[in-house]
XYZ file of C-alpha atoms in Angstrom:
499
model
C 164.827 90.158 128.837
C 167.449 93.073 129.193
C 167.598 95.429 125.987
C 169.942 97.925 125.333
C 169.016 100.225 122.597
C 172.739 101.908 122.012
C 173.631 98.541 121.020
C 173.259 96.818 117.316
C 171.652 93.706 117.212
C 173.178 90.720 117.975
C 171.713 87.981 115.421
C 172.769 86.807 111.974
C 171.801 89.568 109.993
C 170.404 86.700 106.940
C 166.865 86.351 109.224
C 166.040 90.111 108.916
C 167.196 90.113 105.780
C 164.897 86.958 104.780
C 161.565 89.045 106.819
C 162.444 91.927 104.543
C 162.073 89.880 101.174
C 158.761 88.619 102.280
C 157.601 91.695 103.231
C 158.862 93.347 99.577
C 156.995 89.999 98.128
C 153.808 90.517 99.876
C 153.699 94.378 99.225
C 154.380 93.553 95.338
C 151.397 90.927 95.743
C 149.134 94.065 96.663
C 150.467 96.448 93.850
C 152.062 98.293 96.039
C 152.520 101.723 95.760
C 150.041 102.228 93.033
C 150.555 104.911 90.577
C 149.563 108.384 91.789
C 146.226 108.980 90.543
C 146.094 112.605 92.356
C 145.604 115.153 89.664
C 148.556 117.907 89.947
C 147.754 121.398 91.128
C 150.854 122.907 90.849
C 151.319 126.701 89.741
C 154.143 129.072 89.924
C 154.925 126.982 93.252
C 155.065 123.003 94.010
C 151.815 121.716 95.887
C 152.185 119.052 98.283
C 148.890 116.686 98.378
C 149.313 115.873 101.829
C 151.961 116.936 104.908
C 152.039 114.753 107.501
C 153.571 116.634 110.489
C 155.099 114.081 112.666
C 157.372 110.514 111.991
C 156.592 108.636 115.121
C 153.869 105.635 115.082
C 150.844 107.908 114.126
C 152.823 109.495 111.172
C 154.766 106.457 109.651
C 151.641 104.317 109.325
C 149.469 107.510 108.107
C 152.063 108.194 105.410
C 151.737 104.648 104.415
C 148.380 104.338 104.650
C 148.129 107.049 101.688
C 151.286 106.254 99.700
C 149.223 102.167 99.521
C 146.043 104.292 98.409
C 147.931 106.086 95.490
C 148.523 109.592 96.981
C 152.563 110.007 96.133
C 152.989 113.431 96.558
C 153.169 113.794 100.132
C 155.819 114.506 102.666
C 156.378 113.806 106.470
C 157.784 116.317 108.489
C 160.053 115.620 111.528
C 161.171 117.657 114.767
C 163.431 114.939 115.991
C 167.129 113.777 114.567
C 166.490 110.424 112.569
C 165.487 107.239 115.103
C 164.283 109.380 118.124
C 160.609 110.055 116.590
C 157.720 109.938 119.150
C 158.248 109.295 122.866
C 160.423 106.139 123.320
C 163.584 107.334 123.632
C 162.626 110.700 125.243
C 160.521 111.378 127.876
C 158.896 107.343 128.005
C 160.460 106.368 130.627
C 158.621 102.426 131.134
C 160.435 99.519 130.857
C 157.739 97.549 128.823
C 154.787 98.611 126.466
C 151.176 98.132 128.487
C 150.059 96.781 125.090
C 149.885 93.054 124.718
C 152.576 91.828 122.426
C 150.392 89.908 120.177
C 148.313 93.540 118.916
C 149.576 94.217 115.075
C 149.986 97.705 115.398
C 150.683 99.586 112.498
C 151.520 96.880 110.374
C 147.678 97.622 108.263
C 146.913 93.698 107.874
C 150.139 93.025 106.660
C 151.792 89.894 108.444
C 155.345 90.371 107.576
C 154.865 93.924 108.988
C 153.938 92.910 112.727
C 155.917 93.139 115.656
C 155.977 89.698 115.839
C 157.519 88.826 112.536
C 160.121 91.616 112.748
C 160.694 90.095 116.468
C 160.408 86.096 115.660
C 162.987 86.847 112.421
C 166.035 87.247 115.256
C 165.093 85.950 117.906
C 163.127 82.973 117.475
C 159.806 81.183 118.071
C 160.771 80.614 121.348
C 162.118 83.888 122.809
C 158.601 85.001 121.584
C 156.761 83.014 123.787
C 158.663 83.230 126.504
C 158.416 87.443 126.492
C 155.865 88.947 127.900
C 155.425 92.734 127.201
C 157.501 94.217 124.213
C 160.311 96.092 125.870
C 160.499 99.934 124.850
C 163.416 100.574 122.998
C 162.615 97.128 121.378
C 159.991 98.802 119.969
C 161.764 101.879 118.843
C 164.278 99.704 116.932
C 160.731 97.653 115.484
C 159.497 101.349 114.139
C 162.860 102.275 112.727
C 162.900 98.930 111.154
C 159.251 99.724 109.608
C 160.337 103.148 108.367
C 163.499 101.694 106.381
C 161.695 98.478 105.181
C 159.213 100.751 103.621
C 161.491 103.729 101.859
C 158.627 105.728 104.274
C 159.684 109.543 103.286
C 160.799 110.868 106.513
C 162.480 114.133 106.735
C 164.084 114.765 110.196
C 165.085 117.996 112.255
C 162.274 119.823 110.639
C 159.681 121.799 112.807
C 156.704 123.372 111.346
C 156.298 127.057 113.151
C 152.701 127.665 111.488
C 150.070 126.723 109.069
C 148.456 129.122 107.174
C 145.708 129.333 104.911
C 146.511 130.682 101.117
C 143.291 130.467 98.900
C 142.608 127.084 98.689
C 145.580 125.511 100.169
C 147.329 125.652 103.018
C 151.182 127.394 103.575
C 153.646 125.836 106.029
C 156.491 127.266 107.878
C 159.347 125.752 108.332
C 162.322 125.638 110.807
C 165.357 123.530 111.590
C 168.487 122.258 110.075
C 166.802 119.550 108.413
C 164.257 122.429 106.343
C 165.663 122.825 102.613
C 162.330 125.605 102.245
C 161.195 128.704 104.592
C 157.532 127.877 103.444
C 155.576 124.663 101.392
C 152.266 124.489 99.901
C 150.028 121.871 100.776
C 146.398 120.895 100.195
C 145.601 118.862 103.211
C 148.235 118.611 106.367
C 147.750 115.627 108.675
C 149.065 116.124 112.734
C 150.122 112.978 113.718
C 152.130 114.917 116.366
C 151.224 112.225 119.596
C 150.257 112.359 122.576
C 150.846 115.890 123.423
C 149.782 116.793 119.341
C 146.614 118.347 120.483
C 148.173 120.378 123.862
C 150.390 120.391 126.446
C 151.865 118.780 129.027
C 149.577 119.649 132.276
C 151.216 121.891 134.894
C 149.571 122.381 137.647
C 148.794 126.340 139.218
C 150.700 125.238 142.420
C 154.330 125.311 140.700
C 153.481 128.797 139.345
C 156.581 131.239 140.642
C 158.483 128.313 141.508
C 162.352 128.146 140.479
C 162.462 125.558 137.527
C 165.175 123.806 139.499
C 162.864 122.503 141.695
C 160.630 120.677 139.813
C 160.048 119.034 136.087
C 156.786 117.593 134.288
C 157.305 113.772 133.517
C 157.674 114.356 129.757
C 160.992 116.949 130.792
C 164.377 115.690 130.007
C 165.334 114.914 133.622
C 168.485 114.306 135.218
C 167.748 111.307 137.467
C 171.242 111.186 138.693
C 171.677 114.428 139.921
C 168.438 113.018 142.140
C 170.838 110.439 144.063
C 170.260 110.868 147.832
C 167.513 113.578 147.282
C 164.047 113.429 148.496
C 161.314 113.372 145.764
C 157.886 113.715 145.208
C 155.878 112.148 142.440
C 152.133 113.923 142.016
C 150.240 110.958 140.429
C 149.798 107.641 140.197
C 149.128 107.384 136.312
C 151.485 105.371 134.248
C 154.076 108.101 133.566
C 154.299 109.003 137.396
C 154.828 105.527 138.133
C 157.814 105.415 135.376
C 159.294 108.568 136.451
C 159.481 107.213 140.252
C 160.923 103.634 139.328
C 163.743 105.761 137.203
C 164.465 108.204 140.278
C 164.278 105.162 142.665
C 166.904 103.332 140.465
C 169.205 106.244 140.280
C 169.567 106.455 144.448
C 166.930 108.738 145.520
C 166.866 109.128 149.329
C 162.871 108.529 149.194
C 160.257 108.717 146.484
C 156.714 109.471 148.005
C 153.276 109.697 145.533
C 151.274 112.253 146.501
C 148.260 110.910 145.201
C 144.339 112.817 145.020
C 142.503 109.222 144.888
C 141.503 107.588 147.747
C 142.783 104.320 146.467
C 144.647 103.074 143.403
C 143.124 102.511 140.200
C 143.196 98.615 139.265
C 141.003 98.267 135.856
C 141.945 99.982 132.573
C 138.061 99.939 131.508
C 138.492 100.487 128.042
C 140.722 97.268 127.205
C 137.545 95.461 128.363
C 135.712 96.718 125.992
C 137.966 96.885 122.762
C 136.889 95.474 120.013
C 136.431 95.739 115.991
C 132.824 96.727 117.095
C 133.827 99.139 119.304
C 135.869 100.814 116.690
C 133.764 100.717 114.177
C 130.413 102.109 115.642
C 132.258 104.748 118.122
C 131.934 107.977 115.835
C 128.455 106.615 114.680
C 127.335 107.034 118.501
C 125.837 109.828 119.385
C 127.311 112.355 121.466
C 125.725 112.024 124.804
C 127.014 108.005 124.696
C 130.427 109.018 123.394
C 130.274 111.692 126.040
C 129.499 108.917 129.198
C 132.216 106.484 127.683
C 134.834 109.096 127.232
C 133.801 110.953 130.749
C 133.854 107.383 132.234
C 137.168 106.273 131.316
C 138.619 109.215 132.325
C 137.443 109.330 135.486
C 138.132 105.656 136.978
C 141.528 106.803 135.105
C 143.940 104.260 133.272
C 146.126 102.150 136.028
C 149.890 102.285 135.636
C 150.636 98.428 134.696
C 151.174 96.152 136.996
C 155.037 95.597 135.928
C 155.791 99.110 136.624
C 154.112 99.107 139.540
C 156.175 96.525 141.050
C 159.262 98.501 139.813
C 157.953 100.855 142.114
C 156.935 99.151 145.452
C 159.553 96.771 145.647
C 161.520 99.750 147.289
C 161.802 99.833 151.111
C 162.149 103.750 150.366
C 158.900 104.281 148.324
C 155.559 105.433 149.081
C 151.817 105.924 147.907
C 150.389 108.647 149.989
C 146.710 108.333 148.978
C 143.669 111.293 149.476
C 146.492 113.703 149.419
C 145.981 116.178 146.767
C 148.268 119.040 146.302
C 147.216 122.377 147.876
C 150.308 124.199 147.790
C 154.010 124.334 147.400
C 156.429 126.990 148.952
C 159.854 127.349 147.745
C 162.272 127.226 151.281
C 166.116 127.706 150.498
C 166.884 124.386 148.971
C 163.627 122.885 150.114
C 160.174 122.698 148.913
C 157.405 122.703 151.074
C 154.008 120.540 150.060
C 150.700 121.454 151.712
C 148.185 118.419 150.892
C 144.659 118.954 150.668
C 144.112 117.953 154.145
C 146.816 120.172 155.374
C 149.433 117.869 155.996
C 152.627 119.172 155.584
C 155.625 117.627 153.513
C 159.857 118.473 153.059
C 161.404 117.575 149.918
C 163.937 118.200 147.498
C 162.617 117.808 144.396
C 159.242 117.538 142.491
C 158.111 115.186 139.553
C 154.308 116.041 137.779
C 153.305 112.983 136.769
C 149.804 114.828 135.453
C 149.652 113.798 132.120
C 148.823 116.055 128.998
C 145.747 118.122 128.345
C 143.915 119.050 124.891
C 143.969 122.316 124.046
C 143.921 122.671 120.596
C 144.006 127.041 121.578
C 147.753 126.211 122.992
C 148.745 124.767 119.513
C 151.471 127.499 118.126
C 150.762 126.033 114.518
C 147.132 126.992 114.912
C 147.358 129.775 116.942
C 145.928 132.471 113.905
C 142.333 130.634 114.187
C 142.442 128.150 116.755
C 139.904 130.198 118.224
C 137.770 129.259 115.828
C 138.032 125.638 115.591
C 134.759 123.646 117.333
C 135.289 121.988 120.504
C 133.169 119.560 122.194
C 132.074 121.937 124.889
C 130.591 124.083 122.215
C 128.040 121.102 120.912
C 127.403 119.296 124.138
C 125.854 119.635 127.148
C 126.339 116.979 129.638
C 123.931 115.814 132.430
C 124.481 117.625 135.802
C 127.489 115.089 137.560
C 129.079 114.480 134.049
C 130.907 117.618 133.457
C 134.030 117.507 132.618
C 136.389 119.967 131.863
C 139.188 118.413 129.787
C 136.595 116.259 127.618
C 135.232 119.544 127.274
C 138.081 120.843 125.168
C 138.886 117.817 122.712
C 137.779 119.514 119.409
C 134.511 118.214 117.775
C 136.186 116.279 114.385
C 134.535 114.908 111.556
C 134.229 111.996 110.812
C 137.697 111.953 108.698
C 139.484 113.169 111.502
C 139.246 116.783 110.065
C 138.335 120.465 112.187
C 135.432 121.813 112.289
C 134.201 125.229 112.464
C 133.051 126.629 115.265
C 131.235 129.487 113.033
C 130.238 128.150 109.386
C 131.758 130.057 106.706
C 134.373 131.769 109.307
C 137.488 129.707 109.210
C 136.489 126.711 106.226
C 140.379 125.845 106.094
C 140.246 124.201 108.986
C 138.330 121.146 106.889
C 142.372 120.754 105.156
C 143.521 120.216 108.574
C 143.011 116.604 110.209
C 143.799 115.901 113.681
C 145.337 112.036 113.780
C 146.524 112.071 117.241
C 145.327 111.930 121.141
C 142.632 114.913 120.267
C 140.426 112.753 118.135
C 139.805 109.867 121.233
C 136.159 112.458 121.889
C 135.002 112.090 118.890
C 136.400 108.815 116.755
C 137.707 106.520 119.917
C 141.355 105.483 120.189
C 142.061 105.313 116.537
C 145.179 107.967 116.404
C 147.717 107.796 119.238
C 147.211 104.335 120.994
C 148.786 100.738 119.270
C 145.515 98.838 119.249
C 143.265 100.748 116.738
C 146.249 102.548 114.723
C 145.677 100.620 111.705
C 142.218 100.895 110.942
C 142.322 104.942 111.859
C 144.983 105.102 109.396
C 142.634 103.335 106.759
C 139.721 105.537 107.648
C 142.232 108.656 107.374
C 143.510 107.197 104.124
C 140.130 106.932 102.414
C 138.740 109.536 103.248
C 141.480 112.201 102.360
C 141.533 110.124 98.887
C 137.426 110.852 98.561
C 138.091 114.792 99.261
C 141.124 115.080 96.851
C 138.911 113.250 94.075
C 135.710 115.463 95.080
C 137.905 118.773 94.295
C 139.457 117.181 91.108
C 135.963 115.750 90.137
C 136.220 118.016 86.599
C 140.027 116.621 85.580
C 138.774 113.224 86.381
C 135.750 112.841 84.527
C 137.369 114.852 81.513
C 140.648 111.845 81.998
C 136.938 109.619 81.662
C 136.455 111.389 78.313
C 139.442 111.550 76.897
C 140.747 108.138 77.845
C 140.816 106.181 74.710
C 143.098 103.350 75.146
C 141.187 100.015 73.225
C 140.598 96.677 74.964
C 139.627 95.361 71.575
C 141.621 95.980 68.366
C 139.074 95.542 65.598
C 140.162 91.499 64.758
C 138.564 89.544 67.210
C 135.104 89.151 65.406
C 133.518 89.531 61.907
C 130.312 90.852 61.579
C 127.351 89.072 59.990
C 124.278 90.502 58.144
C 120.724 89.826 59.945
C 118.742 87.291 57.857
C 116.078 88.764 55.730
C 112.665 87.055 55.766
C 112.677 84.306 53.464
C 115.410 82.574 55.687
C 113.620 83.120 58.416
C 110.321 81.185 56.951
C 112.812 78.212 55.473
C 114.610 77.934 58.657
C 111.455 77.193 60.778
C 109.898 75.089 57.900
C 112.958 72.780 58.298
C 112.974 72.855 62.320
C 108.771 71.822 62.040
C-alpha cells in the first residue's frame, strides 16, 4: 500500500470520529484523568511535578502514563514543530516499521487506542489483513492521532539547553520559539528523548578532517537527489544503512556499494525470539552478569535490517554488499574520496553514507554536561568475563530500577535520582522498555508508578496530616438507634424461656 504523508486522509471522516467516542467512553469507564492527588510545592516560583523532555512515542505515552495515575502538573517539552516528533519524518528513512502490526504499542491496554483500531476505523477489516508491516508515515499520522485524541500537553519548538539542580528540585533551561520561560522548576524530569536520548550518532575516527561535503551520518538531513549519477558508499549493513541505500538507489545513484566489517549478513534478530511478558518482567530482576551476556549477545550477532528493506536494496543491478571489508581509511582526492578497507583494498567514490548507528554516552549529553561525570555507568559495576567485553555496553548508565541515575559516588551528585532515563540508555539495565514499540507500555507503567511512589514518599507528612484532617462522614448520625445492654435479670428470664 502506497502512503503519502503530505496528504489528508481520504475516508469519511464519521469512522474516526466514531473510534474517538469509544475511546472518550472507555477512558471515562477508567476515571480517567483522576484528580491530582500530588501535594503542591510551589513557592515564590511555579513547580512542575514532572517534565517530560521529548513528544515522540517514548514521551506521549510517558505523559499519559502519569496524567492516568493522577500526576496533572506536568509538562512535555518539544524540539520539533508540531507533527514531526521522534524520527519518522526525519532521518527514518524505511518504508515499513520492522514491528509486527498486530503489537499495541503505546496504547497502555487500551483497545480503542491501538494501531489497529485507529487503522481498521478508515480503512477497514479488510485492508487490515491484507497489510503487512505498518507503513512509516502511517504511523506518524497514528501518533499524531494519539496525541490529539488524548488533549496530551505537548509544547513544540522548545529545546531544553540544561538541567540544573536547585535545592531539592531541579531548574530547566529553555530555548526556542515555542519557550514562553528562560528557566522552569521541576521536581522530577523524564528524557524520553529516543534513540539518540542517551548519545550520539556514531562517527567513525576515519571521517575526522574530512570536508562535510563528502559524507553524512544516516540520521543527517541528506539530499538524496543531489546523489543522482554519483557513486556512494554505505558503511553498514544495519537497518538504517540499508534505508539510507534504498533512498540513494531510488534517487539515481550511479552505484551504491556496502562496505560491510562482517563476514556475512546478519539473518536473526535474537531478541524477538525471546520477547515475552516474562522476559520483561524478570529482566531488571536478573543479575548483572546475565543481563550483561544477553545485552553483549544481542549486540554482537547485531539486529538484521528487515527483509523488506533488504529487497529494496538488492533488487538493484547497481548495488552491492562488499562483506569482510571494514573501513581503514578515507583520503579526501579533489572531488573524490578514497576508501582503504581493512584488507587494503582500495575504493573511488563520490560520496559517503555512515550507516553506524548511535552510541550511549550519557558524558556527550549537553543537558547533563555539569555532572554527567558523575552519573554510574555499567562499566563502573561490572566486570565481564575475558571475551565479553564490550565497550559500548560498557557505557549505558547503571539505572534503577525506576529508570532513574545513579551515582557514581554516594552523596556526590544525589540529584541525579530526579532524573530518569526513559529512552535507548535504559535497554542495560531494564530491557527494551523505553525506545522500542513492543515493551513501551508496560515501561511507561513501571515509570508511572514508580515516580507516583517517590512524589508520595517526599509528601509523606502533607499526606498523612490530609489522613488527619479529612473529616468528610460516610454516616450521618440516622441510620441506627442505639439500644441499652440488658441487665441481668433479662438475661436469667430469657434463657429460662429458651430451656
Amino acid at each position: 500500500m502506497q502512503y503519502n504523508v503530505q496528504a489528508p486522509l481520504n475516508v469519511a471522516a464519521s469512522t474516526l470520529e466514531e473510534l474517538e467516542h469509544r475511546v472518550r467512553d472507555d477512558l471515562a469507564c477508567l476515571c480517567y484523568p483522576p484528580a491530582n492527588w500530588v501535594e503542591t510545592t510551589d513557592g515564590a516560583e511555579k513547580v512542575h511535578d514532572v517534565v517530560i523532555i521529548g513528544g515522540g512515542m517514548c514521551g506521549l505515552v510517558a505523559g499519559f502514563s502519569l496524567l492516568a495515575g493522577g500526576i496533572r502538573n506536568i509538562r512535555i517539552f518539544d524540539r520539533s514543530p508540531e507533527g514531526f516528533e521522534g524520527p519518522w519524518l526525519t532521518y527514518a528513512r524505511m518504508e515499513t516499521l520492522r514491528s509486527p502490526k498486530q503489537l499495541t504499542g503505546p496504547a497502555y491496554g487500551i483497545a480503542s487506542l491501538t494501531f489497529r483500531s485507529w487503522y481498521v476505523a478508515q480503512f477497514g477489516n479488510d485492508a487490515w489483513a491484507e497489510m503487512d508491516k505498518i507503513p512509516r508515515p502511517m504511523w506518524m499520522d497514528y501518533l499524531r492521532w494519539y496525541r490529539k485524541v488524548l488533549s496530551l500537553p505537548v509544547e513544540n519548538n522548545i529545546e531544553v539547553k540544561s538541567i540544573l539542580p536547585e535545592g531539592p528540585l531541579m531548574r530547566l533551561t529553555l530555548a526556542g520559539s515555542g519557550a514562553k520561560e528562560a528557566t522552569i522548576l521541576a521536581r522530577k524530569i523524564v528524557m524520553a528523548t529516543g534513540r539518540d536520548g542517551m548519545g550520539h550518532p556514531n562517527i567513525p575516527d576515519f571521517v575526522a578532517g574530512l570536508d562535510r561535503k563528502f559524507w553524512a551520518h544516516s540520521s543527517d538531513a541528506i539530499d538524496f537527489q543531489a546523489l543522482r549519477s554519483k557513486r556512494v558508499v554505505v558503511v553498514g549493513v544495519g537497518a538504517s544503512a540499508v534505508d539510507n541505500a534504498a533512498e540513494a538507489l531510488e534517487a539515481g545513484a550511479k552505484e551504491v556499494r556496502h562496505l560491510i566489517r562482517r563476514k556475512e549478513m546478519p539473518q536473526i534478530n535474537k531478541l524477538m525470539g525471546i520477547g515475552s511478558f516474562g522476559f520483561t518482567a524478570a529482566f531488571s530482576k536478573l543479575d548483572d552478569a546475565r543481563r550483561w551476556q544477553i545485552m553483549n549477545y544481542s549486540l554482537r550477532t547485531q539486529t538484521p535490517a528487515p527483509r523488506g528493506s533488504t529487497l529494496r536494496v538488492s533488487r538493484h543491478d547497481n548495488a552491492y554488499f562488499h562483506f569482510n571489508a571494514g573501513v581503514k581509511s578515507v583520503e579526501q582526492s579533489g572531488d573524490e574520496l578514497i576508501i582503504t578497507t581493512q584488507d587494503g583494498s582500495r575504493l573511488v567514490t563520490d560520496f559517503l553514507i555512515l550507516g553506524t548507528g548511535f552510541t550511549v554516552d550519557p558524558l556527550a549529553r549537553k543537558e547533563l554536561e555539569a555532572y554527567a561525570d558523575k552519573i554510574l555507568l555499567w562499566r563502573d559495576c561490572y566486570t565481564p568475563p575475558a571475551g565479553e567485553e564490550n565497550k559500548e555496553l560498557g557505557n549505558h548508565p547503571y539505572l534503577s530500577a525506576d529508570f532513574s541515575f545513579r551515582e557514581k559516588e554516594a552523596g556526590t551528585a544525589p540529584w541525579l535520582a530526579n532524573i530518569y532515563s526513559f529512552n535507548a540508555g535504559a535497554a542495560a539495565s531494564l530491557g527494551k522498555l523505553s525506545g522500542d514499540i513492543p515493551g513501551i507500555s508496560e515501561g511507561a507503567a513501571i515509570l508511572a508508578r514508580e515516580i507516583a511512589a517517590r512524589l508520595y514518599q517526599e509528601n509523606f507528612e502533607q499526606h498523612w496530616q490530609a489522613l488527619l484532617d479529612y473529616s468528610t462522614p460516610e454516616l450521618q448520625g440516622d441510620e441506627w438507634k442505639a439500644s441499652p445492654l440488658p441487665d441481668a435479670e433479662q438475661i436469667q428470664s430469657q434463657q429460662a424461656e429458651e430451656v
